[in-house]
Amino acid sequence: MGAWNEGHREDPKPCREQDRGLFEITGRDGRARLGRLHTSHGILETPALLPVINPNIRTIEPREMWDRYGIGALITNSYIIWKHEELKEKATKDGVHALLNFPGMVMTDSGTFQSYIYGDVEVGVEEIVNFQRSIGVDVATMLDVFSRPDMTYDQVDACVMETLQRAEVSVNAAGNTMLNGPIQGGLFRALRSKSAQGMADYDFAIHPIGGIVPVMEQHRYKDYAKIMLATLPYLPSQRPVHMFGCGHPMLFPMSIALGADLFDSAAYALFARDGRLLTPWGTERIESMVDWPMLMPCVASMTPGQVKEMSKEDRTELLARYNLEITLNELNRCKQAIRDGTLWRLVERRSHQHPALREAFLWLSTRPQQAMMKLKMLDDLILNDRDAGRERGAEAGAFEEGWNWLVNAQETPRKGGEPWGGEDTFVRPQIVAARRQLLDHWKPSNIQGRGDDSVLIMHGSPGPWRERLSDIMVRLTHHAPGLEVLILTPVGLIPYSLEDLNPFAHIDGPDWLWRRRPNLPWIRRELTRLGLSERKIVTVDMLGDGIQGRCMTALHNAGVLDGDDDKTASENPIDKERREDAKLKVYRRLVSDKLSVLLNVDHQAAIELLREATFVVNRQGRVKNAITPKGEHIASPRLGDGGLSLTDAGAVALHSLRILNPPAGFETTVPDSTLGAGPAWVVVDDDAEPFVRQGRNVFHGFVVAVDPWIRPAQTCLIVNERGDLIGHGLANSTADEFQGFKKGIAVKTRGGIAQ
Ligand code: GUN
């Protein structure tokens, strides 16, 4: 979408013939994506709003939508055109773009919505697709069967099955016109998934989510969210998702965060007719309004009072503009939030603006824990009541699948602060992803020796912690080599070795957040998940001076250190040589833990790799480079996000550690046995090999297989079809996206390996 534009805007250029119908991702924030949809009437940037144009009543001229508002695509109704002789004749003769006077992408609907409103339509399934193709639309829609939220399971199932039955003839009739394959299923999760899986088998270009207009009209936003999570994980990820009839900006952030790409709005014009204004927090009436809720360009020099005085027609047009401007504004805000990686925070904020939206948000974000608990209770339920157990288990399982689909697409670690937002912070998908990565991959050192039955938990103060703790770490590594030292953050415990890792190290909140008394039952649960369940807990407050002394005293009092040990900071200093040795151990742990947690390297293998390693450390005591005994620089901790950058030599080293067979296709389920199998491999075809070896990015069309544990923004190794290492980089996609996408960057190559 371009900038506001008073004058003429150039007509779009058609996409390349071979790209027509393809969708590519150019940016992402979890499942939210910035994309480009290639059509004969331009490349549509998504997320996009398609204003609904009623060919009989044009509140704002389509040409003006293009010129002034930078609208790239419209939606109109082919059934209305088909029914009106005059419109039909002109559309058949000159095409739909001329009929509307719009140079961009035109999508048409099929008459399904009319059949929902009026009971039936007279047009045939094949006939309406043929008609849409004949008038030159860019995206046509098949005649699906609308499923209402008040229908029974069997009635909805019939809608889903009938729609599926019509799919093949519709796809054939469309030929090479892009076709919408709407998903039905009412409020039934199983039927939504069934519809998605069934429709995925046909060659549709886009999948609208249908049957949601009454759900939105009744403000059933929780059901709306449920529908999305039951549907999107089962659709081919390379096809854009359109929320049919969703044009209220209030729903944009949540919808986009859950993977929606397209919206259509009749609301801007319909609401304008009876004096209602759309805002990101709900709908407001102009009647009692003295000041505008948001000052938009079209009313910059007018008060609501002046607008109320206008003729009905002029007022409707002006308010339609107002609504359109607000809607585009919120869409742009979402797009920028995707670029900034802050979309979920916008969803969080918006959730406070409408009770039904808050309900939807809480369902989304608090259900994971409940679903897990239900799964755990399943055994009991099956023993007591088989059917109830199965049903609830299936429901919890389905939810978990949807939630995992969301969490697994999160980029972590990220740059920048993570503002505390109350309890909601803990369930941000990105934070959940970071915690899972840590809890699944990190392992205690299991060094037998003093302290191996204890943990030291540092708390009470926000980071950075290194300056305060690095000396203590050296001393403790020497005196209590078995002791694990962890830092308590508001989003969980982290081992000292990961002290700079985002988001744990970057939680931005009030002082009291850090000053809260450590909650021991919670800490125990965290420790259990980290494999430290039986350990004695020693806690030390980091705030204030003399922290070394306080640590030593606390450990002494707890019996971790005894009288011969280093009781206080001043007594019994360790000699220089042993100190250097301990320092080296701290550095090794730092890099080996990052290799395990962030690059999926087996814990023991990471230790072996670094056994004789040395380190370049800057003046602030920060490890810059890890160097093998052969003098090869293999990795560098990253300043911005606490991640670990691999070098070419590091990629070679990790490639040689691989035990598993190379991936053979695009499997998406991750077996437990792949834990510790190293960074995911991306296998590219021979055409791409020379380019990757020169350090060029990998494009989707050239990938022939990937490991299922690949994640966006994570390091991956690029290999040829014989498994030889040809490069390494950061993946742009999840495994399901690797499977589907044919266009766009698949891996941002960081280094090519010459032959
Ligand atoms: N417009 C709003 N909802 C729907 C739907 O379910 N199907 C179609 N074809 N159009 C719609």
PDB file of C-alpha atoms and ligand atoms in Angstrom, residues 109-113 141-142 144 146-147 182-184 209-213 244-245 264, ligand 1:
ATOM      1  CA  ASP A 109     -17.236 -13.250  -4.570  1.00  0.00           C
ATOM      2  CA  SER A 110     -19.621 -15.846  -5.873  1.00  0.00           C
ATOM      3  CA  GLY A 111     -23.092 -15.320  -4.442  1.00  0.00           C
ATOM      4  CA  THR A 112     -22.658 -17.535  -1.379  1.00  0.00           C
ATOM      5  CA  PHE A 113     -23.264 -14.611   0.927  1.00  0.00           C
ATOM      6  CA  THR A 141     -14.469 -17.428  -5.679  1.00  0.00           C
ATOM      7  CA  MET A 142     -16.196 -20.786  -5.890  1.00  0.00           C
ATOM      8  CA  ASP A 144     -19.238 -22.493  -1.244  1.00  0.00           C
ATOM      9  CA  PHE A 146     -22.280 -20.978   4.126  1.00  0.00           C
ATOM     10  CA  SER A 147     -22.172 -22.565   7.580  1.00  0.00           C
ATOM     11  CA  PRO A 182     -13.397 -20.860   1.274  1.00  0.00           C
ATOM     12  CA  ILE A 183     -13.184 -22.821   4.505  1.00  0.00           C
ATOM     13  CA  GLN A 184     -16.443 -23.580   6.301  1.00  0.00           C
ATOM     14  CA  ILE A 209     -12.241 -18.283   6.114  1.00  0.00           C
ATOM     15  CA  GLY A 210     -15.995 -18.289   5.522  1.00  0.00           C
ATOM     16  CA  GLY A 211     -19.043 -18.254   7.731  1.00  0.00           C
ATOM     17  CA  ILE A 212     -17.569 -15.777  10.205  1.00  0.00           C
ATOM     18  CA  VAL A 213     -19.768 -12.723   9.519  1.00  0.00           C
ATOM     19  CA  PHE A 244     -14.192 -13.129   4.663  1.00  0.00           C
ATOM     20  CA  GLY A 245     -16.258 -10.096   5.673  1.00  0.00           C
ATOM     21  CA  ASP A 264     -12.417  -7.174   3.073  1.00  0.00           C
TER      22      ASP A 264
HETATM   23  N1  GUN B   1     -18.642 -13.446   2.432  1.00  0.00           N
HETATM   24  C1  GUN B   1     -18.742 -13.474   3.768  1.00  0.00           C
HETATM   25  N2  GUN B   1     -18.721 -14.751   4.211  1.00  0.00           N
HETATM   26  C2  GUN B   1     -18.621 -15.541   3.133  1.00  0.00           C
HETATM   27  C3  GUN B   1     -18.553 -16.963   2.958  1.00  0.00           C
HETATM   28  O1  GUN B   1     -18.587 -17.747   3.893  1.00  0.00           O
HETATM   29  N3  GUN B   1     -18.409 -17.389   1.662  1.00  0.00           N
HETATM   30  C4  GUN B   1     -18.376 -16.524   0.609  1.00  0.00           C
HETATM   31  N4  GUN B   1     -18.218 -17.023  -0.621  1.00  0.00           N
HETATM   32  N5  GUN B   1     -18.443 -15.215   0.765  1.00  0.00           N
HETATM   33  C5  GUN B   1     -18.579 -14.714   2.010  1.00  0.00           C
END
